[in-house]
């Protein structure tokens, strides 16, 4: 297994990659890998000569493909000629024609090979009556016009790609992007006041699918009706020119900051790489004079600690067991320890509920629950059980008139542990979110208790059914129905500052700039490619953010460099 890369290494690699400062060895290794893999380009473009060559390659490819298709369909052609000669001589009744049309309608969804096999079985039973269909269709001559239209649209896409990367000063090899196909742009394209291809979207789709069958296009991707479909050209029919790197953008002269460049006194040669190597280590403070010995870990960037009379960096605690963190925190937090100790086993709780030991029970104070939710040290699963037990204890009085078996309470408890206080992905909610649902459930039960006192004839179901989340209708007389349709008064916000904090935490109020920055950080950490950042900003952010995406990338890189300096 490969060792995971740290954030610092990922950042270093991306910064160096964007600056073109990767060392020569890594470039050689990368070039060796590219020789065996798909070809990569720095700034691919389609010149007029490239378009002519691509059209010539396309014509040769289609000529070979159509010859292959004709040879493959030759047997079908001979078979159908025998069927036609027989049908001309035979008398076909109206009933037989209706039966054949019904059979064709039933089998038209089959693939060509399966359909022809079914035709042979039918003809063996009823005589030579139905013709086979072609296994493959030839590419028509007019498909060349659509291929040229795809090339022109791809050329515009490559031009925009080069413009974005030049603004960011990214001049490193990358994978060839797929064609972002906009059928409506092809339809609306005009020249000298007349449309180039006055056709419909369905016609473009038909020609595109035929070119896929011929191997001219491949790798079809669909991303919804509001985005272009993506598809790649075959390397056999595409001729490209790598515009490469401008003379002013040599590897040794690229930089985001002037500080990164250091001039040598004699030959005026940039030695930025040596400067970067030197700045990897601290040269100020107590750590600069700390001796290197086996007790020092050299992994922490925090405050140094003293060991054996010598200053060393703190050890790395990232491998500590998460469960141990909660256990250590419980020892320091008295409230969390008390609440954890108050939890009961589900069987013991069910017996107490059946015995009616909680008829005068009062729910846990909201202040205590809130303190634990926001600042406590209880494990989320323990906090979840605390909420469930508090709700069940408070609801016990509703079932005092029923002869409830402990097993009914146990079943309800298991159902809530499995299905309640979870998001739509099945993950346990955070403690603050569980606290809000907990308090709403208590308020709902408080209103249900008032209703039961005013309506003596009302009687709930047994706990295992009353608390089942699947019972959501009014006739079910369930807690889930009451919870869903019970409306709590919104809490009044004390001040404008509090509302501001809540808005900033909410995803609904997150600005497009912050969304774009999240994607940029993912790129810096090596989780996504640069082109994916551009695509996200283009289709999910406003135009202003998309136009300034390069400036945002530079700002985030500078901030990350300062953080890891």
mmCIF file of N, CA, C and O in Angstrom, residues 362-393:
data_model
loop_
_atom_site.group_PDB
_atom_site.id
_atom_site.type_symbol
_atom_site.label_atom_id
_atom_site.label_comp_id
_atom_site.label_asym_id
_atom_site.label_seq_id
_atom_site.Cartn_x
_atom_site.Cartn_y
_atom_site.Cartn_z
ATOM 1 N N UNK A 362 -40.267 14.553 34.905
ATOM 2 C CA UNK A 362 -40.072 15.837 34.230
ATOM 3 C C UNK A 362 -38.867 15.721 33.311
ATOM 4 O O UNK A 362 -37.822 15.196 33.708
ATOM 5 N N UNK A 363 -38.988 16.207 32.086
ATOM 6 C CA UNK A 363 -37.866 16.075 31.135
ATOM 7 C C UNK A 363 -36.619 16.792 31.635
ATOM 8 O O UNK A 363 -36.673 17.683 32.481
ATOM 9 N N UNK A 364 -35.509 16.383 31.081
ATOM 10 C CA UNK A 364 -34.242 17.015 31.411
ATOM 11 C C UNK A 364 -34.295 18.486 31.011
ATOM 12 O O UNK A 364 -34.815 18.835 29.943
ATOM 13 N N UNK A 365 -33.799 19.352 31.880
ATOM 14 C CA UNK A 365 -33.849 20.787 31.623
ATOM 15 C C UNK A 365 -33.167 21.116 30.292
ATOM 16 O O UNK A 365 -32.104 20.581 29.974
ATOM 17 N N UNK A 366 -33.786 22.017 29.534
ATOM 18 C CA UNK A 366 -33.256 22.367 28.215
ATOM 19 C C UNK A 366 -31.873 23.009 28.321
ATOM 20 O O UNK A 366 -31.019 22.810 27.447
ATOM 21 N N UNK A 367 -31.629 23.764 29.398
ATOM 22 C CA UNK A 367 -30.328 24.408 29.567
ATOM 23 C C UNK A 367 -29.219 23.375 29.724
ATOM 24 O O UNK A 367 -28.129 23.515 29.161
ATOM 25 N N UNK A 368 -29.511 22.317 30.477
ATOM 26 C CA UNK A 368 -28.502 21.268 30.673
ATOM 27 C C UNK A 368 -28.247 20.524 29.369
ATOM 28 O O UNK A 368 -27.094 20.265 28.994
ATOM 29 N N UNK A 369 -29.351 20.186 28.665
ATOM 30 C CA UNK A 369 -29.188 19.468 27.394
ATOM 31 C C UNK A 369 -28.452 20.323 26.373
ATOM 32 O O UNK A 369 -27.598 19.826 25.619
ATOM 33 N N UNK A 370 -28.746 21.626 26.347
ATOM 34 C CA UNK A 370 -28.073 22.503 25.403
ATOM 35 C C UNK A 370 -26.586 22.654 25.733
ATOM 36 O O UNK A 370 -25.738 22.682 24.840
ATOM 37 N N UNK A 371 -26.285 22.751 27.039
ATOM 38 C CA UNK A 371 -24.889 22.850 27.458
ATOM 39 C C UNK A 371 -24.103 21.621 27.004
ATOM 40 O O UNK A 371 -22.977 21.732 26.507
ATOM 41 N N UNK A 372 -24.716 20.460 27.151
ATOM 42 C CA UNK A 372 -24.041 19.233 26.733
ATOM 43 C C UNK A 372 -23.930 19.152 25.212
ATOM 44 O O UNK A 372 -22.919 18.697 24.673
ATOM 45 N N UNK A 373 -24.986 19.600 24.488
ATOM 46 C CA UNK A 373 -24.982 19.514 23.028
ATOM 47 C C UNK A 373 -23.889 20.370 22.410
ATOM 48 O O UNK A 373 -23.232 19.968 21.450
ATOM 49 N N UNK A 374 -23.670 21.562 22.964
ATOM 50 C CA UNK A 374 -22.731 22.501 22.352
ATOM 51 C C UNK A 374 -21.327 22.434 22.959
ATOM 52 O O UNK A 374 -20.352 22.723 22.270
ATOM 53 N N UNK A 375 -21.226 22.087 24.225
ATOM 54 C CA UNK A 375 -19.926 22.168 24.885
ATOM 55 C C UNK A 375 -19.535 20.881 25.614
ATOM 56 O O UNK A 375 -18.467 20.821 26.208
ATOM 57 N N UNK A 376 -20.407 19.886 25.637
ATOM 58 C CA UNK A 376 -20.141 18.672 26.400
ATOM 59 C C UNK A 376 -19.204 17.716 25.695
ATOM 60 O O UNK A 376 -18.779 17.918 24.555
ATOM 61 N N UNK A 377 -18.887 16.630 26.402
ATOM 62 C CA UNK A 377 -17.927 15.647 25.895
ATOM 63 C C UNK A 377 -18.552 14.279 25.669
ATOM 64 O O UNK A 377 -17.830 13.310 25.444
ATOM 65 N N UNK A 378 -19.882 14.177 25.744
ATOM 66 C CA UNK A 378 -20.524 12.879 25.502
ATOM 67 C C UNK A 378 -20.347 12.462 24.047
ATOM 68 O O UNK A 378 -20.350 13.294 23.131
ATOM 69 N N UNK A 379 -20.223 11.171 23.838
ATOM 70 C CA UNK A 379 -20.184 10.641 22.483
ATOM 71 C C UNK A 379 -21.560 10.855 21.834
ATOM 72 O O UNK A 379 -22.590 10.757 22.494
ATOM 73 N N UNK A 380 -21.604 11.196 20.529
ATOM 74 C CA UNK A 380 -22.900 11.419 19.871
ATOM 75 C C UNK A 380 -23.882 10.263 20.025
ATOM 76 O O UNK A 380 -25.088 10.494 20.163
ATOM 77 N N UNK A 381 -23.395 9.033 20.005
ATOM 78 C CA UNK A 381 -24.303 7.889 20.160
ATOM 79 C C UNK A 381 -24.887 7.855 21.585
ATOM 80 O O UNK A 381 -26.068 7.533 21.771
ATOM 81 N N UNK A 382 -24.055 8.180 22.594
ATOM 82 C CA UNK A 382 -24.575 8.255 23.963
ATOM 83 C C UNK A 382 -25.568 9.395 24.106
ATOM 84 O O UNK A 382 -26.592 9.275 24.794
ATOM 85 N N UNK A 383 -25.291 10.525 23.477
ATOM 86 C CA UNK A 383 -26.215 11.661 23.524
ATOM 87 C C UNK A 383 -27.534 11.293 22.850
ATOM 88 O O UNK A 383 -28.618 11.711 23.298
ATOM 89 N N UNK A 384 -27.478 10.502 21.798
ATOM 90 C CA UNK A 384 -28.681 10.044 21.115
ATOM 91 C C UNK A 384 -29.523 9.169 22.042
ATOM 92 O O UNK A 384 -30.750 9.333 22.138
ATOM 93 N N UNK A 385 -28.885 8.239 22.756
ATOM 94 C CA UNK A 385 -29.626 7.393 23.700
ATOM 95 C C UNK A 385 -30.190 8.210 24.848
ATOM 96 O O UNK A 385 -31.289 7.929 25.342
ATOM 97 N N UNK A 386 -29.460 9.223 25.306
ATOM 98 C CA UNK A 386 -29.962 10.086 26.373
ATOM 99 C C UNK A 386 -31.248 10.775 25.940
ATOM 100 O O UNK A 386 -32.217 10.846 26.713
ATOM 101 N N UNK A 387 -31.291 11.263 24.698
ATOM 102 C CA UNK A 387 -32.490 11.923 24.186
ATOM 103 C C UNK A 387 -33.655 10.937 24.083
ATOM 104 O O UNK A 387 -34.788 11.257 24.468
ATOM 105 N N UNK A 388 -33.397 9.746 23.572
ATOM 106 C CA UNK A 388 -34.475 8.749 23.412
ATOM 107 C C UNK A 388 -35.037 8.347 24.773
ATOM 108 O O UNK A 388 -36.270 8.256 24.963
ATOM 109 N N UNK A 389 -34.172 8.098 25.733
ATOM 110 C CA UNK A 389 -34.657 7.696 27.053
ATOM 111 C C UNK A 389 -35.455 8.807 27.717
ATOM 112 O O UNK A 389 -36.476 8.558 28.373
ATOM 113 N N UNK A 390 -35.004 10.058 27.546
ATOM 114 C CA UNK A 390 -35.752 11.177 28.134
ATOM 115 C C UNK A 390 -37.130 11.296 27.500
ATOM 116 O O UNK A 390 -38.130 11.549 28.192
ATOM 117 N N UNK A 391 -37.227 11.112 26.192
ATOM 118 C CA UNK A 391 -38.520 11.205 25.493
ATOM 119 C C UNK A 391 -39.435 10.073 25.925
ATOM 120 O O UNK A 391 -40.637 10.283 26.191
ATOM 121 N N UNK A 392 -38.936 8.853 26.008
ATOM 122 C CA UNK A 392 -39.765 7.713 26.396
ATOM 123 C C UNK A 392 -40.244 7.833 27.834
ATOM 124 O O UNK A 392 -41.402 7.487 28.148
ATOM 125 N N UNK A 393 -39.376 8.304 28.720
ATOM 126 C CA UNK A 393 -39.796 8.477 30.121
ATOM 127 C C UNK A 393 -40.930 9.495 30.237
ATOM 128 O O UNK A 393 -41.869 9.298 31.014
#
